[in-house]
Short mmCIF file of C-alpha atoms in Angstrom, two decimals:
data_model
loop_
_atom_site.label_atom_id
_atom_site.label_comp_id
_atom_site.label_asym_id
_atom_site.label_seq_id
_atom_site.Cartn_x
_atom_site.Cartn_y
_atom_site.Cartn_z
CA MET A 186 -10.28 157.72 -0.99
CA ILE A 187 -14.00 157.07 -0.71
CA LYS A 188 -16.13 158.88 1.84
CA PHE A 189 -19.87 158.42 2.42
CA GLN A 190 -21.54 160.90 4.76
CA GLY A 191 -25.20 160.48 5.61
CA VAL A 192 -25.99 159.00 2.21
CA HIS A 193 -29.60 158.14 1.41
CA LYS A 194 -31.18 156.69 -1.68
CA TRP A 195 -34.70 155.64 -2.52
CA PHE A 196 -36.12 153.47 -5.29
CA LYS A 197 -39.64 154.91 -5.24
CA ALA A 198 -40.87 154.00 -1.75
CA LEU A 199 -38.01 151.62 -1.04
CA HIS A 200 -35.31 153.15 1.16
CA VAL A 201 -32.31 151.30 -0.33
CA LEU A 202 -29.57 153.31 1.34
CA ASN A 203 -30.49 154.58 4.75
CA GLY A 204 -27.89 156.91 6.22
CA ILE A 205 -24.60 155.40 5.06
CA ASP A 206 -21.42 156.64 6.72
CA LEU A 207 -18.32 154.91 5.45
CA HIS A 208 -14.72 155.80 4.85
CA VAL A 209 -12.43 153.70 2.67
CA GLN A 210 -8.70 154.43 2.94
CA LYS A 211 -6.26 154.35 0.06
CA GLY A 212 -4.94 150.80 -0.42
CA GLU A 213 -7.66 149.30 1.73
CA VAL A 214 -9.60 146.18 0.75
CA LEU A 215 -13.16 146.46 1.97
CA VAL A 216 -15.60 143.58 1.70
CA VAL A 217 -19.31 144.38 1.79
CA CYS A 218 -21.63 141.53 2.67
CA GLY A 219 -25.23 141.10 3.65
CA PRO A 220 -28.42 139.32 2.60
CA SER A 221 -29.82 139.94 -0.86
CA GLY A 222 -31.80 143.16 -1.04
CA SER A 223 -29.70 144.70 1.71
CA GLY A 224 -28.50 147.51 -0.56
CA LYS A 225 -24.91 146.38 -0.98
CA SER A 226 -24.99 146.36 -4.80
CA THR A 227 -26.62 149.78 -4.79
CA LEU A 228 -23.94 150.99 -2.40
CA ILE A 229 -21.08 149.91 -4.65
CA ARG A 230 -22.85 151.26 -7.75
CA THR A 231 -23.08 154.72 -6.19
CA ILE A 232 -19.27 154.88 -5.98
CA ASN A 233 -18.93 155.33 -9.75
CA ARG A 234 -22.36 156.88 -9.94
CA LEU A 235 -24.05 154.12 -11.88
CA GLU A 236 -26.66 154.98 -9.25
CA PRO A 237 -27.00 158.62 -8.18
CA ILE A 238 -27.56 159.33 -4.50
CA ASP A 239 -30.56 161.31 -3.28
CA GLN A 240 -29.16 162.80 -0.07
CA GLY A 241 -25.87 163.21 1.76
CA THR A 242 -22.35 163.56 0.37
CA LEU A 243 -20.14 161.08 -1.36
CA ILE A 244 -16.55 161.97 -2.20
CA VAL A 245 -14.49 159.65 -4.39
CA ASP A 246 -10.86 160.41 -5.15
CA GLY A 247 -11.44 164.03 -4.20
CA MET A 248 -14.46 164.42 -6.47
CA ASP A 249 -17.81 165.30 -4.95
CA LEU A 250 -20.40 163.03 -6.56
CA SER A 251 -23.32 165.01 -5.20
CA HIS A 252 -22.05 168.02 -7.13
CA LYS A 253 -23.65 168.56 -10.52
CA LYS A 254 -20.48 169.85 -12.16
CA THR A 255 -18.42 166.75 -11.38
CA ASP A 256 -17.08 165.21 -14.59
CA LEU A 257 -18.47 161.69 -14.33
CA ASN A 258 -16.47 160.37 -17.27
CA LYS A 259 -13.27 161.51 -15.62
CA LEU A 260 -14.30 159.90 -12.35
CA ARG A 261 -15.23 156.63 -14.03
CA ALA A 262 -11.94 156.45 -15.89
CA GLU A 263 -10.25 156.34 -12.46
CA VAL A 264 -12.59 153.72 -11.02
CA GLY A 265 -12.62 150.17 -12.39
CA PHE A 266 -15.88 148.26 -12.14
CA VAL A 267 -16.26 144.48 -12.36
CA PHE A 268 -19.79 143.18 -12.85
CA GLN A 269 -21.47 140.01 -11.71
CA GLN A 270 -22.31 139.17 -15.35
CA PHE A 271 -18.85 140.23 -16.69
CA ASN A 272 -20.42 142.40 -19.44
CA LEU A 273 -17.57 142.01 -21.91
CA TYR A 274 -18.18 143.56 -25.31
CA PRO A 275 -19.28 140.52 -27.36
CA HIS A 276 -18.41 142.06 -30.73
CA LEU A 277 -14.75 142.60 -29.83
CA SER A 278 -11.92 140.14 -29.31
CA VAL A 279 -10.36 139.81 -25.87
CA ILE A 280 -7.48 142.13 -26.69
CA ARG A 281 -9.84 144.76 -28.19
CA ASN A 282 -12.06 144.55 -25.10
CA ILE A 283 -9.02 145.52 -23.05
CA THR A 284 -7.51 148.17 -25.34
CA LEU A 285 -10.72 149.98 -26.34
CA ALA A 286 -10.96 152.38 -23.39
CA PRO A 287 -7.21 153.08 -23.06
CA THR A 288 -6.88 153.91 -26.77
CA LYS A 289 -10.09 155.94 -27.03
CA ILE A 290 -10.18 157.68 -23.66
CA ARG A 291 -6.54 157.84 -22.52
CA LYS A 292 -5.36 158.17 -26.16
CA THR A 293 -2.71 155.52 -25.55
CA PRO A 294 -1.11 154.53 -28.89
CA THR A 295 -2.48 151.17 -30.08
CA LYS A 296 0.85 149.36 -29.90
CA GLU A 297 1.53 150.50 -26.36
CA ALA A 298 -2.04 149.67 -25.29
CA GLU A 299 -1.67 146.18 -26.75
CA GLU A 300 1.59 145.59 -24.90
CA GLN A 301 -0.06 146.67 -21.66
CA ALA A 302 -3.07 144.49 -22.41
CA MET A 303 -0.84 141.48 -23.01
CA ALA A 304 0.92 142.11 -19.71
CA LEU A 305 -2.48 142.17 -17.99
CA LEU A 306 -3.57 139.01 -19.79
CA GLU A 307 -0.38 137.30 -18.59
CA ARG A 308 -1.24 138.42 -15.09
CA VAL A 309 -4.73 136.88 -15.23
CA GLY A 310 -3.34 133.80 -17.00
CA LEU A 311 -5.12 134.27 -20.33
CA ALA A 312 -2.44 135.49 -22.74
CA ILE A 313 -3.28 132.59 -25.02
CA LYS A 314 -6.85 133.93 -25.44
CA ARG A 315 -5.90 137.33 -26.86
CA ASP A 316 -7.78 136.82 -30.13
CA ALA A 317 -10.70 134.83 -28.77
CA TYR A 318 -14.20 136.33 -28.55
CA PRO A 319 -16.03 136.49 -25.21
CA THR A 320 -18.57 133.81 -26.20
CA GLU A 321 -15.70 131.37 -26.67
CA LEU A 322 -14.58 131.75 -23.05
CA SER A 323 -15.82 130.12 -19.85
CA GLY A 324 -17.42 132.34 -17.20
CA GLY A 325 -14.28 132.35 -15.08
CA GLN A 326 -12.16 133.31 -18.08
CA GLN A 327 -14.59 136.07 -19.03
CA GLN A 328 -14.45 137.50 -15.54
CA ARG A 329 -10.64 137.47 -15.56
CA VAL A 330 -10.70 139.33 -18.88
CA ALA A 331 -13.19 141.78 -17.37
CA ILE A 332 -10.78 142.42 -14.50
CA ALA A 333 -7.93 142.94 -16.98
CA ARG A 334 -10.17 145.31 -18.96
CA ALA A 335 -10.86 147.39 -15.85
CA LEU A 336 -7.17 147.43 -14.86
CA ALA A 337 -6.11 148.60 -18.32
CA MET A 338 -7.32 152.10 -17.42
CA LYS A 339 -4.86 152.08 -14.48
CA PRO A 340 -7.65 152.89 -12.04
CA LYS A 341 -7.07 154.15 -8.52
CA ILE A 342 -10.03 152.20 -7.17
CA MET A 343 -11.46 148.82 -8.18
CA LEU A 344 -15.07 147.93 -7.46
CA PHE A 345 -16.30 144.33 -7.62
CA ASP A 346 -20.05 143.70 -7.59
CA GLU A 347 -20.50 140.01 -6.71
CA PRO A 348 -17.78 139.01 -9.17
CA THR A 349 -18.12 135.26 -8.56
CA SER A 350 -21.87 134.90 -8.04
CA ALA A 351 -22.56 133.97 -11.66
CA LEU A 352 -19.76 131.41 -11.84
CA ASP A 353 -19.73 127.64 -11.56
CA PRO A 354 -18.07 126.61 -8.29
CA GLU A 355 -14.92 125.27 -9.95
CA MET A 356 -14.25 128.67 -11.55
CA ILE A 357 -14.62 130.81 -8.45
CA GLY A 358 -11.10 130.08 -7.23
CA GLU A 359 -9.36 131.37 -10.35
CA VAL A 360 -11.16 134.72 -10.15
CA LEU A 361 -10.58 135.12 -6.42
CA ALA A 362 -6.88 134.34 -6.94
CA VAL A 363 -6.62 137.20 -9.43
CA MET A 364 -8.39 139.52 -6.97
CA GLN A 365 -6.13 138.41 -4.13
CA GLY A 366 -3.09 139.14 -6.30
CA LEU A 367 -4.48 142.58 -7.02
CA ALA A 368 -5.04 143.29 -3.34
CA GLY A 369 -1.36 142.43 -2.82
CA THR A 370 -0.37 145.32 -5.11
CA GLY A 371 -1.95 147.87 -2.79
CA MET A 372 -5.02 148.57 -4.93
CA THR A 373 -7.95 150.22 -3.16
CA MET A 374 -10.76 147.69 -3.51
CA VAL A 375 -14.42 147.51 -2.56
CA VAL A 376 -15.80 144.00 -3.02
CA VAL A 377 -19.40 142.92 -2.66
CA THR A 378 -19.24 139.17 -2.17
CA HIS A 379 -20.53 136.15 -0.31
CA GLU A 380 -17.13 134.48 -0.48
CA MET A 381 -16.31 134.50 3.21
CA GLY A 382 -13.01 132.67 2.66
CA PHE A 383 -11.87 135.58 0.51
CA ALA A 384 -13.16 138.08 3.05
CA ARG A 385 -11.31 136.37 5.89
CA GLU A 386 -8.00 136.15 4.04
CA VAL A 387 -7.88 139.28 1.93
CA ALA A 388 -10.14 141.96 3.43
CA ASP A 389 -8.78 144.64 5.72
CA ARG A 390 -12.28 145.38 6.90
CA ILE A 391 -15.75 143.89 6.51
CA VAL A 392 -18.97 145.81 6.37
CA PHE A 393 -22.25 144.03 7.04
CA MET A 394 -25.38 145.60 5.56
CA ASP A 395 -29.07 144.96 5.97
CA HIS A 396 -32.12 147.01 4.96
CA GLY A 397 -29.94 149.78 3.54
CA GLN A 398 -27.94 150.31 6.72
CA ILE A 399 -24.45 149.38 7.79
CA LEU A 400 -25.03 147.26 10.89
CA GLU A 401 -21.52 146.13 11.52
CA GLU A 402 -18.05 147.24 10.55
CA ALA A 403 -15.08 145.20 11.74
CA LYS A 404 -11.77 143.54 11.03
CA PRO A 405 -12.36 140.07 9.52
CA GLU A 406 -11.19 138.10 12.56
CA GLU A 407 -13.53 140.06 14.88
CA PHE A 408 -16.41 139.83 12.44
CA PHE A 409 -16.19 136.06 12.05
CA LYS A 410 -15.32 135.25 15.66
CA ASN A 411 -17.56 137.67 17.41
CA PRO A 412 -20.29 139.28 15.31
CA GLN A 413 -22.17 141.88 17.36
CA HIS A 414 -25.48 142.20 15.63
CA ASP A 415 -28.11 139.46 15.65
CA ARG A 416 -28.71 139.75 11.94
CA ALA A 417 -24.99 139.41 11.22
CA LYS A 418 -24.87 136.29 13.42
CA GLN A 419 -27.83 134.83 11.58
CA PHE A 420 -26.34 135.75 8.18
CA LEU A 421 -23.03 134.09 8.99
CA LYS A 422 -24.74 131.00 10.36
CA GLN A 423 -26.76 130.59 7.19
CA LEU A 424 -23.81 131.26 4.94
CA LEU A 425 -21.44 128.91 6.70
CA SER A 426 -23.91 126.07 7.12
CA PRO A 427 -26.78 126.65 4.72
CA MET A 428 -28.46 123.32 5.54
CA HIS A 429 -29.50 124.45 9.03
CA MET P 267 -52.87 131.65 -80.67
CA LEU P 268 -50.73 134.53 -79.69
CA ASN P 269 -49.34 136.42 -82.60
CA TYR P 270 -46.87 138.60 -80.70
CA HIS P 271 -43.46 138.71 -82.31
CA PHE P 272 -40.71 138.79 -79.76
CA ASP P 273 -37.90 141.09 -80.75
CA TRP P 274 -35.25 141.08 -78.04
CA SER P 275 -32.78 142.91 -80.27
CA ILE P 276 -34.45 146.25 -79.55
CA ILE P 277 -33.44 146.05 -75.92
CA THR P 278 -29.97 144.56 -76.42
CA SER P 279 -28.57 147.13 -78.83
CA GLY P 280 -29.17 150.45 -80.52
CA LYS P 281 -31.05 153.56 -79.40
CA TYR P 282 -33.48 151.83 -77.06
CA PHE P 283 -30.69 149.94 -75.39
CA ASP P 284 -28.97 153.26 -74.75
CA TRP P 285 -32.17 154.61 -73.22
CA LEU P 286 -32.41 151.66 -70.89
CA VAL P 287 -28.75 151.95 -69.89
CA SER P 288 -29.20 155.63 -69.10
CA GLY P 289 -32.29 154.71 -67.08
CA LEU P 290 -30.30 152.10 -65.20
CA LYS P 291 -27.65 154.70 -64.44
CA THR P 292 -30.24 157.08 -63.00
CA THR P 293 -31.82 154.31 -60.93
CA LEU P 294 -28.39 153.43 -59.55
CA GLU P 295 -27.73 157.06 -58.69
CA ILE P 296 -31.04 157.51 -56.90
CA SER P 297 -30.57 154.23 -55.03
CA ALA P 298 -26.99 154.89 -53.98
CA VAL P 299 -27.63 158.41 -52.71
CA GLY P 300 -30.91 157.28 -51.15
CA ILE P 301 -29.44 154.29 -49.32
CA VAL P 302 -26.54 156.23 -47.83
CA GLY P 303 -28.73 159.22 -46.95
CA ALA P 304 -31.59 157.16 -45.52
CA PHE P 305 -29.18 155.13 -43.39
CA LEU P 306 -27.43 158.19 -41.94
CA ILE P 307 -30.64 160.11 -41.28
CA GLY P 308 -32.27 156.95 -39.90
CA LEU P 309 -29.36 156.48 -37.51
CA LEU P 310 -29.62 160.09 -36.36
CA ILE P 311 -33.38 159.90 -35.83
CA ALA P 312 -33.02 156.61 -33.94
CA VAL P 313 -30.47 158.16 -31.57
CA LEU P 314 -32.60 161.32 -31.14
CA LYS P 315 -35.66 159.22 -30.37
CA MET P 316 -33.74 157.72 -27.43
CA SER P 317 -32.36 161.02 -26.19
CA HIS P 318 -32.71 161.96 -22.54
CA PHE P 319 -33.86 165.40 -23.66
CA ALA P 320 -37.62 165.20 -24.19
CA PRO P 321 -38.02 167.84 -26.97
CA LEU P 322 -35.53 165.91 -29.13
CA ARG P 323 -37.55 162.73 -28.56
CA TRP P 324 -40.75 164.53 -29.53
CA ALA P 325 -39.17 165.94 -32.66
CA ALA P 326 -37.94 162.49 -33.66
CA SER P 327 -41.36 160.94 -33.00
CA ALA P 328 -43.09 163.61 -35.05
CA TYR P 329 -40.69 162.98 -37.92
CA LEU P 330 -41.27 159.22 -37.75
CA GLU P 331 -45.05 159.39 -37.59
CA PHE P 332 -45.29 162.02 -40.28
CA PHE P 333 -43.14 160.33 -42.89
CA ARG P 334 -44.11 156.72 -42.16
CA ASN P 335 -47.82 157.42 -42.30
CA THR P 336 -48.18 159.28 -45.58
CA PRO P 337 -47.84 157.65 -48.99
CA LEU P 338 -44.50 157.94 -50.72
CA LEU P 339 -46.16 159.17 -53.92
CA VAL P 340 -47.77 162.06 -52.05
CA GLN P 341 -44.43 162.93 -50.52
CA ILE P 342 -42.76 162.90 -53.93
CA PHE P 343 -45.50 165.19 -55.30
CA PHE P 344 -45.23 167.39 -52.25
CA TRP P 345 -41.50 168.00 -52.67
CA TYR P 346 -41.78 168.41 -56.43
CA PHE P 347 -45.01 170.36 -56.86
CA GLY P 348 -45.44 171.81 -53.41
CA SER P 349 -42.22 172.71 -51.69
CA TYR P 350 -40.89 175.23 -54.19
CA LYS P 351 -44.06 177.33 -54.01
CA ILE P 352 -43.04 178.68 -50.64
CA LEU P 353 -39.42 179.33 -51.58
CA PRO P 354 -38.07 182.73 -52.66
CA ALA P 355 -37.95 183.46 -56.40
CA ALA P 356 -34.16 183.42 -56.50
CA VAL P 357 -34.09 179.91 -55.08
CA ASN P 358 -36.72 178.86 -57.60
CA ASP P 359 -34.68 180.18 -60.49
CA TRP P 360 -31.72 178.26 -59.26
CA LEU P 361 -33.80 175.10 -58.81
CA ASN P 362 -35.14 175.36 -62.35
CA ASN P 363 -31.61 175.32 -63.66
CA THR P 364 -30.76 172.20 -61.73
CA ASN P 365 -32.11 168.70 -61.98
CA PHE P 366 -34.97 169.46 -59.63
CA GLU P 367 -36.96 166.29 -60.45
CA PHE P 368 -34.01 164.17 -59.45
CA ALA P 369 -33.40 166.14 -56.25
CA ALA P 370 -37.09 166.01 -55.23
CA ALA P 371 -37.30 162.26 -55.87
CA VAL P 372 -34.12 161.49 -53.94
CA LEU P 373 -35.21 163.74 -51.08
CA ALA P 374 -38.62 162.07 -50.83
CA LEU P 375 -37.22 158.54 -51.02
CA THR P 376 -34.46 159.27 -48.53
CA ILE P 377 -36.73 160.84 -45.96
CA TYR P 378 -39.48 158.27 -46.37
CA THR P 379 -37.10 155.32 -46.05
CA SER P 380 -35.12 156.90 -43.20
CA ALA P 381 -38.23 156.81 -41.01
CA PHE P 382 -38.48 153.03 -41.38
CA ILE P 383 -34.74 152.55 -40.98
CA ALA P 384 -34.79 154.63 -37.79
CA GLU P 385 -37.34 152.27 -36.25
CA ASP P 386 -35.31 149.21 -37.28
CA ILE P 387 -32.14 150.66 -35.83
CA ARG P 388 -33.93 151.69 -32.67
CA SER P 389 -35.23 148.17 -32.06
CA GLY P 390 -31.72 146.90 -32.73
CA ILE P 391 -30.34 149.26 -30.11
CA LEU P 392 -33.06 148.39 -27.60
CA SER P 393 -32.24 144.69 -28.00
CA ILE P 394 -28.71 145.25 -26.65
CA PRO P 395 -28.72 144.49 -22.90
CA LYS P 396 -28.56 147.66 -20.79
CA GLU P 397 -25.54 146.19 -18.99
CA GLN P 398 -23.49 146.90 -22.12
CA MET P 399 -24.19 150.60 -21.70
CA GLU P 400 -23.32 150.34 -17.99
CA ALA P 401 -20.04 148.62 -18.80
CA ALA P 402 -19.18 151.30 -21.36
CA ARG P 403 -20.12 154.19 -19.06
CA SER P 404 -18.18 152.58 -16.20
CA ALA P 405 -15.07 152.55 -18.37
CA GLY P 406 -15.43 156.33 -18.71
CA PHE P 407 -17.05 156.57 -22.15
CA SER P 408 -19.59 159.36 -22.62
CA TYR P 409 -23.11 158.40 -23.72
CA LEU P 410 -22.36 159.15 -27.38
CA ARG P 411 -19.00 157.39 -27.37
CA SER P 412 -20.63 154.37 -25.70
CA MET P 413 -23.14 154.35 -28.52
CA GLN P 414 -20.41 154.70 -31.12
CA TYR P 415 -18.01 152.03 -29.91
CA ILE P 416 -20.15 149.55 -27.99
CA ILE P 417 -23.89 149.77 -28.60
CA LEU P 418 -24.22 150.65 -32.29
CA PRO P 419 -21.68 148.12 -33.60
CA GLN P 420 -23.71 145.40 -31.88
CA ALA P 421 -27.07 146.86 -32.86
CA VAL P 422 -26.07 147.14 -36.51
CA ARG P 423 -25.42 143.38 -36.64
CA ILE P 424 -28.94 142.70 -35.47
CA THR P 425 -30.31 145.37 -37.76
CA VAL P 426 -28.77 144.08 -40.97
CA PRO P 427 -31.66 141.82 -42.08
CA PRO P 428 -34.38 144.49 -41.68
CA LEU P 429 -32.03 147.07 -43.20
CA VAL P 430 -31.68 144.91 -46.30
CA ASN P 431 -35.46 145.01 -46.62
CA GLN P 432 -35.49 148.80 -46.39
CA PHE P 433 -32.71 149.13 -48.96
CA LEU P 434 -34.60 146.83 -51.34
CA ASN P 435 -37.77 148.84 -50.80
CA LEU P 436 -35.90 152.01 -51.60
CA VAL P 437 -34.54 150.63 -54.86
CA LYS P 438 -37.97 149.38 -55.92
CA ASN P 439 -39.74 152.55 -54.75
CA SER P 440 -37.36 154.62 -56.88
CA SER P 441 -39.60 153.63 -59.82
CA LEU P 442 -42.13 156.16 -58.50
CA ALA P 443 -39.72 158.92 -59.48
CA MET P 444 -40.93 158.49 -63.07
CA THR P 445 -44.18 160.20 -62.05
CA ILE P 446 -42.36 163.52 -61.80
CA GLY P 447 -40.31 162.93 -64.94
CA VAL P 448 -37.12 161.43 -63.57
CA MET P 449 -35.75 159.33 -66.39
CA GLU P 450 -34.91 156.22 -64.41
CA ILE P 451 -35.28 152.66 -65.63
CA THR P 452 -39.07 152.35 -65.35
CA TYR P 453 -39.51 155.67 -67.16
CA GLN P 454 -37.18 154.52 -69.94
CA ALA P 455 -38.87 151.12 -70.24
CA ARG P 456 -42.18 152.95 -70.61
CA GLN P 457 -40.60 155.18 -73.29
CA VAL P 458 -39.27 152.17 -75.19
CA GLU P 459 -42.72 150.63 -75.03
CA SER P 460 -44.43 153.77 -76.37
CA TYR P 461 -42.02 154.01 -79.26
CA THR P 462 -41.88 150.31 -80.20
CA PHE P 463 -45.01 148.73 -78.69
CA LYS P 464 -42.60 146.06 -77.42
CA GLY P 465 -43.95 146.20 -73.88
CA PHE P 466 -43.01 142.66 -73.00
CA GLU P 467 -39.34 143.14 -73.87
CA ALA P 468 -39.10 146.62 -72.39
CA PHE P 469 -40.55 145.70 -69.03
CA THR P 470 -38.65 142.42 -68.95
CA ALA P 471 -35.54 144.56 -69.15
CA ALA P 472 -36.75 146.72 -66.25
CA THR P 473 -37.66 143.62 -64.26
CA VAL P 474 -34.22 142.09 -64.79
CA VAL P 475 -32.58 145.35 -63.69
CA TYR P 476 -34.53 145.53 -60.41
CA LEU P 477 -34.02 141.85 -59.74
CA THR P 478 -30.28 142.06 -60.33
CA LEU P 479 -29.96 145.13 -58.14
CA SER P 480 -31.93 143.54 -55.32
CA VAL P 481 -30.05 140.25 -55.42
CA THR P 482 -26.73 142.11 -55.48
CA ILE P 483 -27.67 144.22 -52.45
CA THR P 484 -28.85 141.17 -50.54
CA ALA P 485 -25.67 139.24 -51.33
CA ALA P 486 -23.43 142.18 -50.46
CA MET P 487 -25.14 142.73 -47.11
CA GLU P 488 -25.02 139.03 -46.35
CA PHE P 489 -21.30 139.02 -47.10
CA TYR P 490 -20.75 142.13 -44.97
CA ASN P 491 -22.67 140.64 -42.08
CA ARG P 492 -20.73 137.37 -42.19
CA ARG P 493 -17.20 138.49 -42.94
CA VAL P 494 -16.94 141.94 -41.50
CA LEU P 495 -19.46 142.18 -38.67
CA ASN P 496 -19.27 138.63 -37.34
CA PRO P 497 -15.73 137.46 -38.06
CA GLN P 498 -15.79 135.06 -35.14
CA ARG P 499 -18.48 133.01 -36.84
CA GLY P 500 -16.41 132.69 -39.97
#
């Protein structure tokens, strides 16, 4: 579904992606973790080409992203993206946030799009907020709407870039629950997160990144029980007991 | 003591009243065409100025600098006295049979004001967080569609107050059209004054017209901003 081969990217002199090789299968849930500045956000942003790559090949859903002729809008319609800061459209109500892309891009009739949006809102537990505006919602609610908005395009892949990092602790659970439910439906997911509980329970595979490289790639139980790389050990130690 | 005899009747009925009404009509026409035209051109220039294609950006910048930095009166004179000199005779004949003063005045006002509006719209667009564009592009919208559905609707809200200023300027600046013989309200007030020597009454009438127009535009935009653009704030 997603295939990185020898992918490099630079921000000026900074080598943010340094030879990435990674293969994500259809229906797989992949968690990407690592210290801040390790390149994990850049990695996930290359998958829908919010960041172009400088070298190597990246194939997503059969489309070659290094190829100039690739229709990016078509690719992006198939790939849902959930941001750390939610990025809902503040001038539109919740239901309009969700129906905008399906009605304008997929040309779904408004009534049908609204029915689908309501079904998604039920799924994320926010049907009652259909006519609210984003500023009237809590962070957790906004993020659930953002997930519903991404799902409304019926994407083949869902990307989550630190979806709970901007949330108050008591709201993290509600968002993770929605993501866990989604993983249960067989959605292909790439999730950048520090939520190791989620990684342990939901991920099929964990990738640990540092300095633009993938240092470790393992099943969750192996990764948590027996991390191979020193930096992964250190990262886990700090994450699990930050006071030490 | 002042020995001026006020005679308001000359501006409330009869021939001079008709002159003023016809002047008001012309002022309204210039303003309406000018506001719509200046807004649309301003929007276009603002978007061009932010294009990823450098020559379009340069063209937009040249337009902005040229029309913002020369006096409106010179621009009006240029279009009226200058532009037709380089046009073919056939076009000139046609122009002479049309209301060329009106067209030149509207053209000058529209273009002049559009340059200011473009800058206001551009700062409105730049004030929208870049994450909004990322969210729109991620959903599969093209750059232009993202602008249309996500960025511009938000930018316009922010741009309304400065836009009101530009619209008011346009209405007031339309008085300069009298210099090339457009019979708008200031021209007519001047006519009434020459015929009657009732300058106080005549220009009071013109003043009231501009004031009413300006207050109406301000109120309409305020209403639009509150009820249509920001329904969630009631």
